[in-house]
Amino acid sequence: MTAGSGGMDRVVDCARRIGDLDSAAMDAALRRQAELTKPAGSLGRLEEVAVRIAGITGLRRASLRQRAIIVMAADHGVAEEGVSAYPQEVTAQMVLNFLGGGAAINVLARAVGARVVVVDMGVAAELANHPDLVVAKIARGTRDFARGPAMRREQAIEAIEAGIRVLDEQARQGLDVVGTGEMGIGNTTAASAIASVFTGKAPGEITGRGTGIDDATLAAKVAVIERAIELNHPDPADPIDVLHKVGGFEIAGLVGVILAAAARRIPVIVDGFISTAAALVAAGICPAVTAHLIAAHRSAEIGHRPMLDHLGLDPLLDLGLRLGEGTGAALAMHLVDAALRIPDEMATFGEAGVSRTG
Amino acid sequence: MTAGSGGMDRVVDCARRIGDLDSAAMDAALRRQAELTKPAGSLGRLEEVAVRIAGITGLRRASLRQRAIIVMAADHGVAEEGVSAYPQEVTAQMVLNFLGGGAAINVLARAVGARVVVVDMGVAAELANHPDLVVAKIARGTRDFARGPAMRREQAIEAIEAGIRVLDEQARQGLDVVGTGEMGIGNTTAASAIASVFTGKAPGEITGRGTGIDDATLAAKVAVIERAIELNHPDPADPIDVLHKVGGFEIAGLVGVILAAAARRIPVIVDGFISTAAALVAAGICPAVTAHLIAAHRSAEIGHRPMLDHLGLDPLLDLGLRLGEGTGAALAMHLVDAALRIPDEMATFGEAGVSRTG
């Protein structure tokens, strides 16, 4: 933990509250699985998830009634380098789309009964007030990290703290499980840079096509990340250093969401490529956090696999998704819910009068 | 199609009604995907599923309101050879568990809003009447196919016809999507034999541990399948020959369910190892059926992958499941439903005022 430096009190305090998995609850959950009318282990990863959630929550039989996907949005100065297929104005336009209920995440969250919490962490435009928009704007977008740090160190800390506050407020409203989501034109460039620094892989090995760029733009994107890392020297032993130099405000906000949820023993379903970059930073601040994370899916972004491997996470889904917004987290939430319904609703061998192994 | 032989009229008629995918509906579905506020292709396999379902149903915007998992149960004479970890009586006990709502499939079907239709295709016990039990019993279990054909050829046809009638009755009640499921102690032995005959792989390459047998029992199971194939000479060019010699009544019933659903343009979500054996037989009778199938998941059974490859199906989930009952189909049904909600509920670029690729 290198998080002890100035201004980090709230972040350090949050990270300190992150405990280990509750092994007594996990043992009880395992014993329960063995009593249910099915061959031991026959529900594969659903059983593993149910036991893990018992460990996270400390509850022998948890249920996930209150669900949220927290979608954090921000802009990226590095978009000026032409790394995305879409213009920067799309970030703000998509925030309005989220608030209007018309984006993919709205549809998939509705399908699983989760509320969508939209947070402006640093959109470059001034957004009109909206009752459902949480405003935690640190600045109007980051600076171009190909020319210097994306943000000041204090801003990175401020953004993490804002993420902690967002999660704490959601917990006050009632929250049994949270999925992470994000929107920000240019943010696969930031996430690729973060991934490169933490995994030690070269930008060329870890950088993909984001929303769908062509070969020339991909080559330019890799070159931008190489330049940014050479110029800024982000230090993987100091996660806040990495975050402020090559991160983004929505990524920093999600670091706070992840830490605060883990501190409250609320399971976190980590979406795709960008969310996993936030998880890498969170795990840098507090390694114990990874036990509280469930990886939703393997993204189509080539860099996602080494990031998940670095964290030791095995995703539930592999559907070629590359949208972000929390869409994979919403889909995986159904599986996590299903995993918990099994021990809660299934009959035992004794109850159903079914013979065990002959 | 080798299905023209005696007594097959209803089966042949059903197979003849299976059409190709509707390319106009698929084109329209593809165009719709391109209008939605997301980068083209960014929802990966969800987009592919939505387009495929348009092709199956012929509807530009289908929705899956009425859902069922059809769970067919039967016993297997080959269980006498000691190929399973559970005694035969468990088949009947689990049917009662399904009717009581306490099995895994009940829980997972409830989670996705699907009704569970339980069918006795050939359980060895006499089951008490129950308002929710569909009785289509061909016989009290098959004969031991290590000593001769599992059933008479006419019984195989009768069982397929019974499956067609079950699906037709469900369609009359209202059915937009169906998942297949099964229960039958010993039925991984039958499914492995079917898989071996159709894929041409040796029993040793395709036979797994079913509900969880040890090494010695696995070796015995492989030997039983080798003996059965050598003794009965099932002919892969004649799917009914394979089915009656080494199949089972619930597998034959599912062949009928699959054919009848495809004939009615109702998408079929094929569960795991046993259900895929039924799909192999159905595809043998009518190759056009495979376009109407969605593979739910890759089972932990080692033989499942070559079966899926043989059919050209790529499953949506890979969760290490090996329970059957339709559990994987119920989990995948949420993904299929989500895939269809996307074009139905998402805003277009025009509606949301979001800029396209810059």
PDB file of C-alpha atoms in Angstrom, chain B residues 74-317:
ATOM      1  CA  ALA B  74     -37.030 -41.418 -19.036  1.00  0.00           C
ATOM      2  CA  ASP B  75     -35.069 -44.355 -17.721  1.00  0.00           C
ATOM      3  CA  HIS B  76     -32.308 -46.315 -19.390  1.00  0.00           C
ATOM      4  CA  GLY B  77     -31.793 -50.053 -19.320  1.00  0.00           C
ATOM      5  CA  VAL B  78     -28.079 -49.445 -19.668  1.00  0.00           C
ATOM      6  CA  ALA B  79     -28.102 -48.123 -16.083  1.00  0.00           C
ATOM      7  CA  GLU B  80     -27.978 -51.829 -15.112  1.00  0.00           C
ATOM      8  CA  GLU B  81     -24.385 -51.830 -16.364  1.00  0.00           C
ATOM      9  CA  GLY B  82     -23.393 -49.547 -13.470  1.00  0.00           C
ATOM     10  CA  VAL B  83     -22.561 -46.510 -15.625  1.00  0.00           C
ATOM     11  CA  SER B  84     -23.981 -43.852 -13.273  1.00  0.00           C
ATOM     12  CA  ALA B  85     -23.157 -42.502  -9.823  1.00  0.00           C
ATOM     13  CA  TYR B  86     -26.872 -42.542  -8.923  1.00  0.00           C
ATOM     14  CA  PRO B  87     -29.457 -45.346  -8.666  1.00  0.00           C
ATOM     15  CA  GLN B  88     -32.233 -45.502 -11.273  1.00  0.00           C
ATOM     16  CA  GLU B  89     -34.933 -44.547  -8.760  1.00  0.00           C
ATOM     17  CA  VAL B  90     -33.536 -40.990  -8.851  1.00  0.00           C
ATOM     18  CA  THR B  91     -35.179 -40.368 -12.241  1.00  0.00           C
ATOM     19  CA  ALA B  92     -38.670 -40.722 -10.781  1.00  0.00           C
ATOM     20  CA  GLN B  93     -37.671 -38.872  -7.591  1.00  0.00           C
ATOM     21  CA  MET B  94     -36.399 -35.952  -9.639  1.00  0.00           C
ATOM     22  CA  VAL B  95     -39.605 -35.841 -11.702  1.00  0.00           C
ATOM     23  CA  LEU B  96     -41.470 -35.319  -8.430  1.00  0.00           C
ATOM     24  CA  ASN B  97     -38.903 -32.693  -7.471  1.00  0.00           C
ATOM     25  CA  PHE B  98     -39.553 -30.867 -10.784  1.00  0.00           C
ATOM     26  CA  LEU B  99     -43.293 -31.000 -10.129  1.00  0.00           C
ATOM     27  CA  GLY B 100     -42.729 -29.674  -6.619  1.00  0.00           C
ATOM     28  CA  GLY B 101     -40.667 -26.742  -7.912  1.00  0.00           C
ATOM     29  CA  GLY B 102     -37.532 -27.637  -5.942  1.00  0.00           C
ATOM     30  CA  ALA B 103     -35.026 -28.604  -8.632  1.00  0.00           C
ATOM     31  CA  ALA B 104     -32.373 -26.380 -10.172  1.00  0.00           C
ATOM     32  CA  ILE B 105     -34.360 -26.029 -13.400  1.00  0.00           C
ATOM     33  CA  ASN B 106     -37.363 -24.739 -11.471  1.00  0.00           C
ATOM     34  CA  VAL B 107     -35.236 -22.055  -9.834  1.00  0.00           C
ATOM     35  CA  LEU B 108     -33.492 -20.978 -13.034  1.00  0.00           C
ATOM     36  CA  ALA B 109     -36.681 -21.073 -15.117  1.00  0.00           C
ATOM     37  CA  ARG B 110     -38.449 -18.870 -12.543  1.00  0.00           C
ATOM     38  CA  ALA B 111     -35.519 -16.443 -12.702  1.00  0.00           C
ATOM     39  CA  VAL B 112     -36.126 -15.975 -16.428  1.00  0.00           C
ATOM     40  CA  GLY B 113     -39.926 -16.161 -16.391  1.00  0.00           C
ATOM     41  CA  ALA B 114     -40.203 -19.506 -18.180  1.00  0.00           C
ATOM     42  CA  ARG B 115     -42.694 -22.244 -17.352  1.00  0.00           C
ATOM     43  CA  VAL B 116     -41.334 -25.749 -16.794  1.00  0.00           C
ATOM     44  CA  VAL B 117     -43.159 -28.491 -18.683  1.00  0.00           C
ATOM     45  CA  VAL B 118     -42.377 -31.910 -17.219  1.00  0.00           C
ATOM     46  CA  VAL B 119     -42.938 -34.900 -19.505  1.00  0.00           C
ATOM     47  CA  ASP B 120     -42.755 -38.577 -18.584  1.00  0.00           C
ATOM     48  CA  MET B 121     -41.402 -40.131 -21.790  1.00  0.00           C
ATOM     49  CA  GLY B 122     -40.471 -43.422 -20.185  1.00  0.00           C
ATOM     50  CA  VAL B 123     -39.732 -43.374 -16.479  1.00  0.00           C
ATOM     51  CA  ALA B 124     -39.339 -46.905 -15.092  1.00  0.00           C
ATOM     52  CA  ALA B 125     -41.709 -46.224 -12.190  1.00  0.00           C
ATOM     53  CA  GLU B 126     -45.453 -45.628 -12.323  1.00  0.00           C
ATOM     54  CA  LEU B 127     -45.854 -41.970 -11.419  1.00  0.00           C
ATOM     55  CA  ALA B 128     -48.967 -40.751  -9.628  1.00  0.00           C
ATOM     56  CA  ASN B 129     -51.218 -38.400 -11.577  1.00  0.00           C
ATOM     57  CA  HIS B 130     -50.275 -34.783 -11.245  1.00  0.00           C
ATOM     58  CA  PRO B 131     -51.966 -31.855 -12.981  1.00  0.00           C
ATOM     59  CA  ASP B 132     -48.608 -30.546 -14.252  1.00  0.00           C
ATOM     60  CA  LEU B 133     -47.181 -33.867 -15.443  1.00  0.00           C
ATOM     61  CA  VAL B 134     -47.504 -34.572 -19.156  1.00  0.00           C
ATOM     62  CA  VAL B 135     -47.647 -38.333 -19.612  1.00  0.00           C
ATOM     63  CA  ALA B 136     -46.277 -39.605 -22.913  1.00  0.00           C
ATOM     64  CA  LYS B 137     -44.729 -42.781 -21.600  1.00  0.00           C
ATOM     65  CA  ILE B 138     -43.535 -45.108 -24.367  1.00  0.00           C
ATOM     66  CA  ALA B 139     -42.388 -47.841 -21.980  1.00  0.00           C
ATOM     67  CA  ARG B 140     -40.955 -48.248 -18.492  1.00  0.00           C
ATOM     68  CA  GLY B 141     -37.424 -47.388 -19.524  1.00  0.00           C
ATOM     69  CA  THR B 142     -35.399 -48.639 -22.460  1.00  0.00           C
ATOM     70  CA  ARG B 143     -33.692 -52.003 -22.602  1.00  0.00           C
ATOM     71  CA  ASP B 144     -29.979 -52.320 -21.898  1.00  0.00           C
ATOM     72  CA  PHE B 145     -28.393 -51.400 -25.239  1.00  0.00           C
ATOM     73  CA  ALA B 146     -25.213 -53.234 -24.283  1.00  0.00           C
ATOM     74  CA  ARG B 147     -27.290 -56.386 -24.921  1.00  0.00           C
ATOM     75  CA  GLY B 148     -29.467 -55.332 -27.867  1.00  0.00           C
ATOM     76  CA  PRO B 149     -31.372 -52.315 -29.227  1.00  0.00           C
ATOM     77  CA  ALA B 150     -32.563 -49.849 -26.578  1.00  0.00           C
ATOM     78  CA  MET B 151     -36.038 -49.791 -28.103  1.00  0.00           C
ATOM     79  CA  ARG B 152     -37.887 -50.926 -31.197  1.00  0.00           C
ATOM     80  CA  ARG B 153     -37.643 -48.707 -34.265  1.00  0.00           C
ATOM     81  CA  GLU B 154     -41.401 -47.984 -34.056  1.00  0.00           C
ATOM     82  CA  GLN B 155     -40.983 -46.880 -30.444  1.00  0.00           C
ATOM     83  CA  ALA B 156     -38.349 -44.343 -31.479  1.00  0.00           C
ATOM     84  CA  ILE B 157     -40.741 -42.905 -34.067  1.00  0.00           C
ATOM     85  CA  GLU B 158     -43.595 -42.977 -31.554  1.00  0.00           C
ATOM     86  CA  ALA B 159     -41.460 -41.042 -29.069  1.00  0.00           C
ATOM     87  CA  ILE B 160     -40.495 -38.404 -31.654  1.00  0.00           C
ATOM     88  CA  GLU B 161     -44.176 -38.016 -32.537  1.00  0.00           C
ATOM     89  CA  ALA B 162     -45.008 -37.639 -28.860  1.00  0.00           C
ATOM     90  CA  GLY B 163     -42.400 -34.856 -28.645  1.00  0.00           C
ATOM     91  CA  ILE B 164     -43.983 -33.136 -31.633  1.00  0.00           C
ATOM     92  CA  ARG B 165     -47.378 -33.287 -29.930  1.00  0.00           C
ATOM     93  CA  VAL B 166     -45.953 -31.873 -26.681  1.00  0.00           C
ATOM     94  CA  LEU B 167     -44.453 -28.909 -28.537  1.00  0.00           C
ATOM     95  CA  ASP B 168     -47.621 -28.374 -30.566  1.00  0.00           C
ATOM     96  CA  GLU B 169     -49.696 -28.282 -27.379  1.00  0.00           C
ATOM     97  CA  GLN B 170     -47.303 -25.760 -25.825  1.00  0.00           C
ATOM     98  CA  ALA B 171     -47.504 -23.649 -28.988  1.00  0.00           C
ATOM     99  CA  ARG B 172     -51.295 -23.644 -28.675  1.00  0.00           C
ATOM    100  CA  GLN B 173     -50.899 -22.291 -25.135  1.00  0.00           C
ATOM    101  CA  GLY B 174     -48.550 -19.595 -26.462  1.00  0.00           C
ATOM    102  CA  LEU B 175     -44.845 -20.057 -26.964  1.00  0.00           C
ATOM    103  CA  ASP B 176     -42.245 -17.595 -28.277  1.00  0.00           C
ATOM    104  CA  VAL B 177     -39.095 -19.528 -27.302  1.00  0.00           C
ATOM    105  CA  VAL B 178     -38.421 -22.999 -25.969  1.00  0.00           C
ATOM    106  CA  GLY B 179     -35.516 -24.490 -24.069  1.00  0.00           C
ATOM    107  CA  THR B 180     -34.823 -28.229 -23.988  1.00  0.00           C
ATOM    108  CA  GLY B 181     -34.174 -30.159 -20.803  1.00  0.00           C
ATOM    109  CA  GLU B 182     -34.010 -33.749 -19.616  1.00  0.00           C
ATOM    110  CA  MET B 183     -33.607 -36.143 -16.744  1.00  0.00           C
ATOM    111  CA  GLY B 184     -32.690 -39.805 -16.911  1.00  0.00           C
ATOM    112  CA  ILE B 185     -30.181 -41.796 -14.917  1.00  0.00           C
ATOM    113  CA  GLY B 186     -27.829 -43.309 -17.489  1.00  0.00           C
ATOM    114  CA  ASN B 187     -28.603 -40.822 -20.235  1.00  0.00           C
ATOM    115  CA  THR B 188     -25.054 -39.497 -20.647  1.00  0.00           C
ATOM    116  CA  THR B 189     -24.193 -43.065 -21.713  1.00  0.00           C
ATOM    117  CA  ALA B 190     -26.866 -42.961 -24.421  1.00  0.00           C
ATOM    118  CA  ALA B 191     -25.865 -39.432 -25.475  1.00  0.00           C
ATOM    119  CA  SER B 192     -22.195 -40.425 -25.652  1.00  0.00           C
ATOM    120  CA  ALA B 193     -23.074 -43.385 -27.862  1.00  0.00           C
ATOM    121  CA  ILE B 194     -25.123 -41.136 -30.169  1.00  0.00           C
ATOM    122  CA  ALA B 195     -22.304 -38.580 -30.233  1.00  0.00           C
ATOM    123  CA  SER B 196     -19.765 -41.253 -31.106  1.00  0.00           C
ATOM    124  CA  VAL B 197     -21.870 -42.575 -33.989  1.00  0.00           C
ATOM    125  CA  PHE B 198     -22.585 -39.149 -35.544  1.00  0.00           C
ATOM    126  CA  THR B 199     -19.204 -37.496 -35.029  1.00  0.00           C
ATOM    127  CA  GLY B 200     -17.161 -40.610 -35.797  1.00  0.00           C
ATOM    128  CA  LYS B 201     -15.098 -40.117 -32.631  1.00  0.00           C
ATOM    129  CA  ALA B 202     -14.251 -43.180 -30.557  1.00  0.00           C
ATOM    130  CA  PRO B 203     -16.284 -43.634 -27.333  1.00  0.00           C
ATOM    131  CA  GLY B 204     -13.100 -43.062 -25.318  1.00  0.00           C
ATOM    132  CA  GLU B 205     -12.700 -39.593 -26.809  1.00  0.00           C
ATOM    133  CA  ILE B 206     -16.275 -38.511 -26.240  1.00  0.00           C
ATOM    134  CA  THR B 207     -17.404 -40.091 -22.991  1.00  0.00           C
ATOM    135  CA  GLY B 208     -17.246 -38.137 -19.737  1.00  0.00           C
ATOM    136  CA  ARG B 209     -18.091 -38.484 -16.090  1.00  0.00           C
ATOM    137  CA  GLY B 210     -21.802 -37.623 -16.241  1.00  0.00           C
ATOM    138  CA  THR B 211     -23.045 -36.921 -12.727  1.00  0.00           C
ATOM    139  CA  GLY B 212     -19.563 -37.618 -11.368  1.00  0.00           C
ATOM    140  CA  ILE B 213     -18.276 -41.176 -11.726  1.00  0.00           C
ATOM    141  CA  ASP B 214     -14.782 -42.348 -10.795  1.00  0.00           C
ATOM    142  CA  ASP B 215     -12.046 -43.598 -13.130  1.00  0.00           C
ATOM    143  CA  ALA B 216     -13.024 -47.270 -12.932  1.00  0.00           C
ATOM    144  CA  THR B 217     -16.699 -46.521 -13.663  1.00  0.00           C
ATOM    145  CA  LEU B 218     -15.670 -44.243 -16.528  1.00  0.00           C
ATOM    146  CA  ALA B 219     -13.607 -47.060 -18.059  1.00  0.00           C
ATOM    147  CA  ALA B 220     -16.589 -49.416 -17.691  1.00  0.00           C
ATOM    148  CA  LYS B 221     -18.890 -46.801 -19.265  1.00  0.00           C
ATOM    149  CA  VAL B 222     -16.597 -46.454 -22.287  1.00  0.00           C
ATOM    150  CA  ALA B 223     -16.439 -50.248 -22.644  1.00  0.00           C
ATOM    151  CA  VAL B 224     -20.248 -50.488 -22.490  1.00  0.00           C
ATOM    152  CA  ILE B 225     -20.582 -47.913 -25.276  1.00  0.00           C
ATOM    153  CA  GLU B 226     -17.955 -49.666 -27.394  1.00  0.00           C
ATOM    154  CA  ARG B 227     -19.797 -52.952 -26.915  1.00  0.00           C
ATOM    155  CA  ALA B 228     -23.174 -51.390 -27.710  1.00  0.00           C
ATOM    156  CA  ILE B 229     -21.925 -49.883 -30.967  1.00  0.00           C
ATOM    157  CA  GLU B 230     -20.201 -53.104 -31.998  1.00  0.00           C
ATOM    158  CA  LEU B 231     -23.261 -55.182 -31.169  1.00  0.00           C
ATOM    159  CA  ASN B 232     -25.970 -52.931 -32.642  1.00  0.00           C
ATOM    160  CA  HIS B 233     -24.169 -51.343 -35.612  1.00  0.00           C
ATOM    161  CA  PRO B 234     -26.092 -48.053 -35.512  1.00  0.00           C
ATOM    162  CA  ASP B 235     -25.994 -46.407 -38.945  1.00  0.00           C
ATOM    163  CA  PRO B 236     -25.262 -42.638 -38.849  1.00  0.00           C
ATOM    164  CA  ALA B 237     -26.907 -42.266 -42.271  1.00  0.00           C
ATOM    165  CA  ASP B 238     -30.162 -43.459 -40.667  1.00  0.00           C
ATOM    166  CA  PRO B 239     -30.815 -41.309 -37.578  1.00  0.00           C
ATOM    167  CA  ILE B 240     -33.805 -43.387 -36.458  1.00  0.00           C
ATOM    168  CA  ASP B 241     -31.553 -46.441 -36.521  1.00  0.00           C
ATOM    169  CA  VAL B 242     -29.112 -44.699 -34.171  1.00  0.00           C
ATOM    170  CA  LEU B 243     -31.915 -43.441 -31.931  1.00  0.00           C
ATOM    171  CA  HIS B 244     -33.661 -46.753 -31.424  1.00  0.00           C
ATOM    172  CA  LYS B 245     -30.454 -48.751 -30.986  1.00  0.00           C
ATOM    173  CA  VAL B 246     -28.528 -46.546 -28.525  1.00  0.00           C
ATOM    174  CA  GLY B 247     -30.869 -43.655 -27.665  1.00  0.00           C
ATOM    175  CA  GLY B 248     -33.477 -43.072 -25.008  1.00  0.00           C
ATOM    176  CA  PHE B 249     -37.135 -42.091 -24.844  1.00  0.00           C
ATOM    177  CA  GLU B 250     -36.466 -38.590 -23.486  1.00  0.00           C
ATOM    178  CA  ILE B 251     -33.848 -38.017 -26.203  1.00  0.00           C
ATOM    179  CA  ALA B 252     -36.316 -39.161 -28.861  1.00  0.00           C
ATOM    180  CA  GLY B 253     -38.986 -36.903 -27.380  1.00  0.00           C
ATOM    181  CA  LEU B 254     -36.610 -33.951 -27.575  1.00  0.00           C
ATOM    182  CA  VAL B 255     -35.950 -34.759 -31.237  1.00  0.00           C
ATOM    183  CA  GLY B 256     -39.665 -34.203 -31.761  1.00  0.00           C
ATOM    184  CA  VAL B 257     -39.692 -31.007 -29.697  1.00  0.00           C
ATOM    185  CA  ILE B 258     -36.784 -29.616 -31.731  1.00  0.00           C
ATOM    186  CA  LEU B 259     -38.294 -30.525 -35.116  1.00  0.00           C
ATOM    187  CA  ALA B 260     -41.754 -29.216 -34.217  1.00  0.00           C
ATOM    188  CA  ALA B 261     -40.430 -25.928 -32.813  1.00  0.00           C
ATOM    189  CA  ALA B 262     -38.316 -25.337 -35.925  1.00  0.00           C
ATOM    190  CA  ALA B 263     -41.303 -26.156 -38.122  1.00  0.00           C
ATOM    191  CA  ARG B 264     -43.277 -23.457 -36.270  1.00  0.00           C
ATOM    192  CA  ARG B 265     -40.399 -20.939 -36.446  1.00  0.00           C
ATOM    193  CA  ILE B 266     -40.072 -20.968 -32.644  1.00  0.00           C
ATOM    194  CA  PRO B 267     -36.408 -20.561 -31.608  1.00  0.00           C
ATOM    195  CA  VAL B 268     -34.987 -23.551 -29.734  1.00  0.00           C
ATOM    196  CA  ILE B 269     -32.387 -23.047 -27.020  1.00  0.00           C
ATOM    197  CA  VAL B 270     -30.550 -26.358 -26.855  1.00  0.00           C
ATOM    198  CA  ASP B 271     -29.258 -27.116 -23.363  1.00  0.00           C
ATOM    199  CA  GLY B 272     -26.201 -29.328 -22.870  1.00  0.00           C
ATOM    200  CA  PHE B 273     -24.829 -32.759 -23.641  1.00  0.00           C
ATOM    201  CA  ILE B 274     -28.033 -34.844 -23.781  1.00  0.00           C
ATOM    202  CA  SER B 275     -30.053 -32.166 -25.558  1.00  0.00           C
ATOM    203  CA  THR B 276     -27.304 -31.806 -28.148  1.00  0.00           C
ATOM    204  CA  ALA B 277     -27.486 -35.567 -28.791  1.00  0.00           C
ATOM    205  CA  ALA B 278     -31.176 -35.017 -29.603  1.00  0.00           C
ATOM    206  CA  ALA B 279     -30.152 -32.121 -31.878  1.00  0.00           C
ATOM    207  CA  LEU B 280     -27.725 -34.439 -33.705  1.00  0.00           C
ATOM    208  CA  VAL B 281     -30.558 -36.876 -34.416  1.00  0.00           C
ATOM    209  CA  ALA B 282     -32.897 -34.035 -35.442  1.00  0.00           C
ATOM    210  CA  ALA B 283     -30.238 -32.649 -37.791  1.00  0.00           C
ATOM    211  CA  GLY B 284     -29.792 -36.130 -39.226  1.00  0.00           C
ATOM    212  CA  ILE B 285     -33.510 -36.237 -40.030  1.00  0.00           C
ATOM    213  CA  CYS B 286     -33.581 -32.660 -41.338  1.00  0.00           C
ATOM    214  CA  PRO B 287     -30.286 -30.772 -41.739  1.00  0.00           C
ATOM    215  CA  ALA B 288     -32.157 -27.444 -42.096  1.00  0.00           C
ATOM    216  CA  VAL B 289     -33.071 -27.646 -38.402  1.00  0.00           C
ATOM    217  CA  THR B 290     -29.648 -26.510 -37.170  1.00  0.00           C
ATOM    218  CA  ALA B 291     -30.215 -22.919 -38.320  1.00  0.00           C
ATOM    219  CA  HIS B 292     -33.120 -22.758 -35.851  1.00  0.00           C
ATOM    220  CA  LEU B 293     -31.041 -23.813 -32.857  1.00  0.00           C
ATOM    221  CA  ILE B 294     -29.194 -21.666 -30.346  1.00  0.00           C
ATOM    222  CA  ALA B 295     -26.651 -23.555 -28.284  1.00  0.00           C
ATOM    223  CA  ALA B 296     -27.017 -22.478 -24.656  1.00  0.00           C
ATOM    224  CA  HIS B 297     -23.689 -23.487 -23.187  1.00  0.00           C
ATOM    225  CA  ARG B 298     -20.662 -25.701 -23.425  1.00  0.00           C
ATOM    226  CA  SER B 299     -21.047 -28.531 -20.962  1.00  0.00           C
ATOM    227  CA  ALA B 300     -18.249 -29.840 -18.768  1.00  0.00           C
ATOM    228  CA  GLU B 301     -18.754 -33.211 -20.539  1.00  0.00           C
ATOM    229  CA  ILE B 302     -15.739 -33.685 -22.801  1.00  0.00           C
ATOM    230  CA  GLY B 303     -17.841 -34.967 -25.678  1.00  0.00           C
ATOM    231  CA  HIS B 304     -19.913 -31.815 -25.958  1.00  0.00           C
ATOM    232  CA  ARG B 305     -17.444 -29.758 -27.961  1.00  0.00           C
ATOM    233  CA  PRO B 306     -17.154 -32.185 -30.917  1.00  0.00           C
ATOM    234  CA  MET B 307     -20.958 -32.490 -30.986  1.00  0.00           C
ATOM    235  CA  LEU B 308     -21.376 -28.711 -31.168  1.00  0.00           C
ATOM    236  CA  ASP B 309     -18.640 -28.525 -33.808  1.00  0.00           C
ATOM    237  CA  HIS B 310     -20.397 -31.208 -35.834  1.00  0.00           C
ATOM    238  CA  LEU B 311     -23.575 -29.099 -35.776  1.00  0.00           C
ATOM    239  CA  GLY B 312     -21.672 -25.850 -36.372  1.00  0.00           C
ATOM    240  CA  LEU B 313     -23.060 -24.329 -33.160  1.00  0.00           C
ATOM    241  CA  ASP B 314     -21.143 -21.910 -30.941  1.00  0.00           C
ATOM    242  CA  PRO B 315     -22.582 -21.871 -27.415  1.00  0.00           C
ATOM    243  CA  LEU B 316     -23.343 -18.631 -25.567  1.00  0.00           C
ATOM    244  CA  LEU B 317     -22.121 -19.730 -22.142  1.00  0.00           C
TER     245      LEU B 317
END
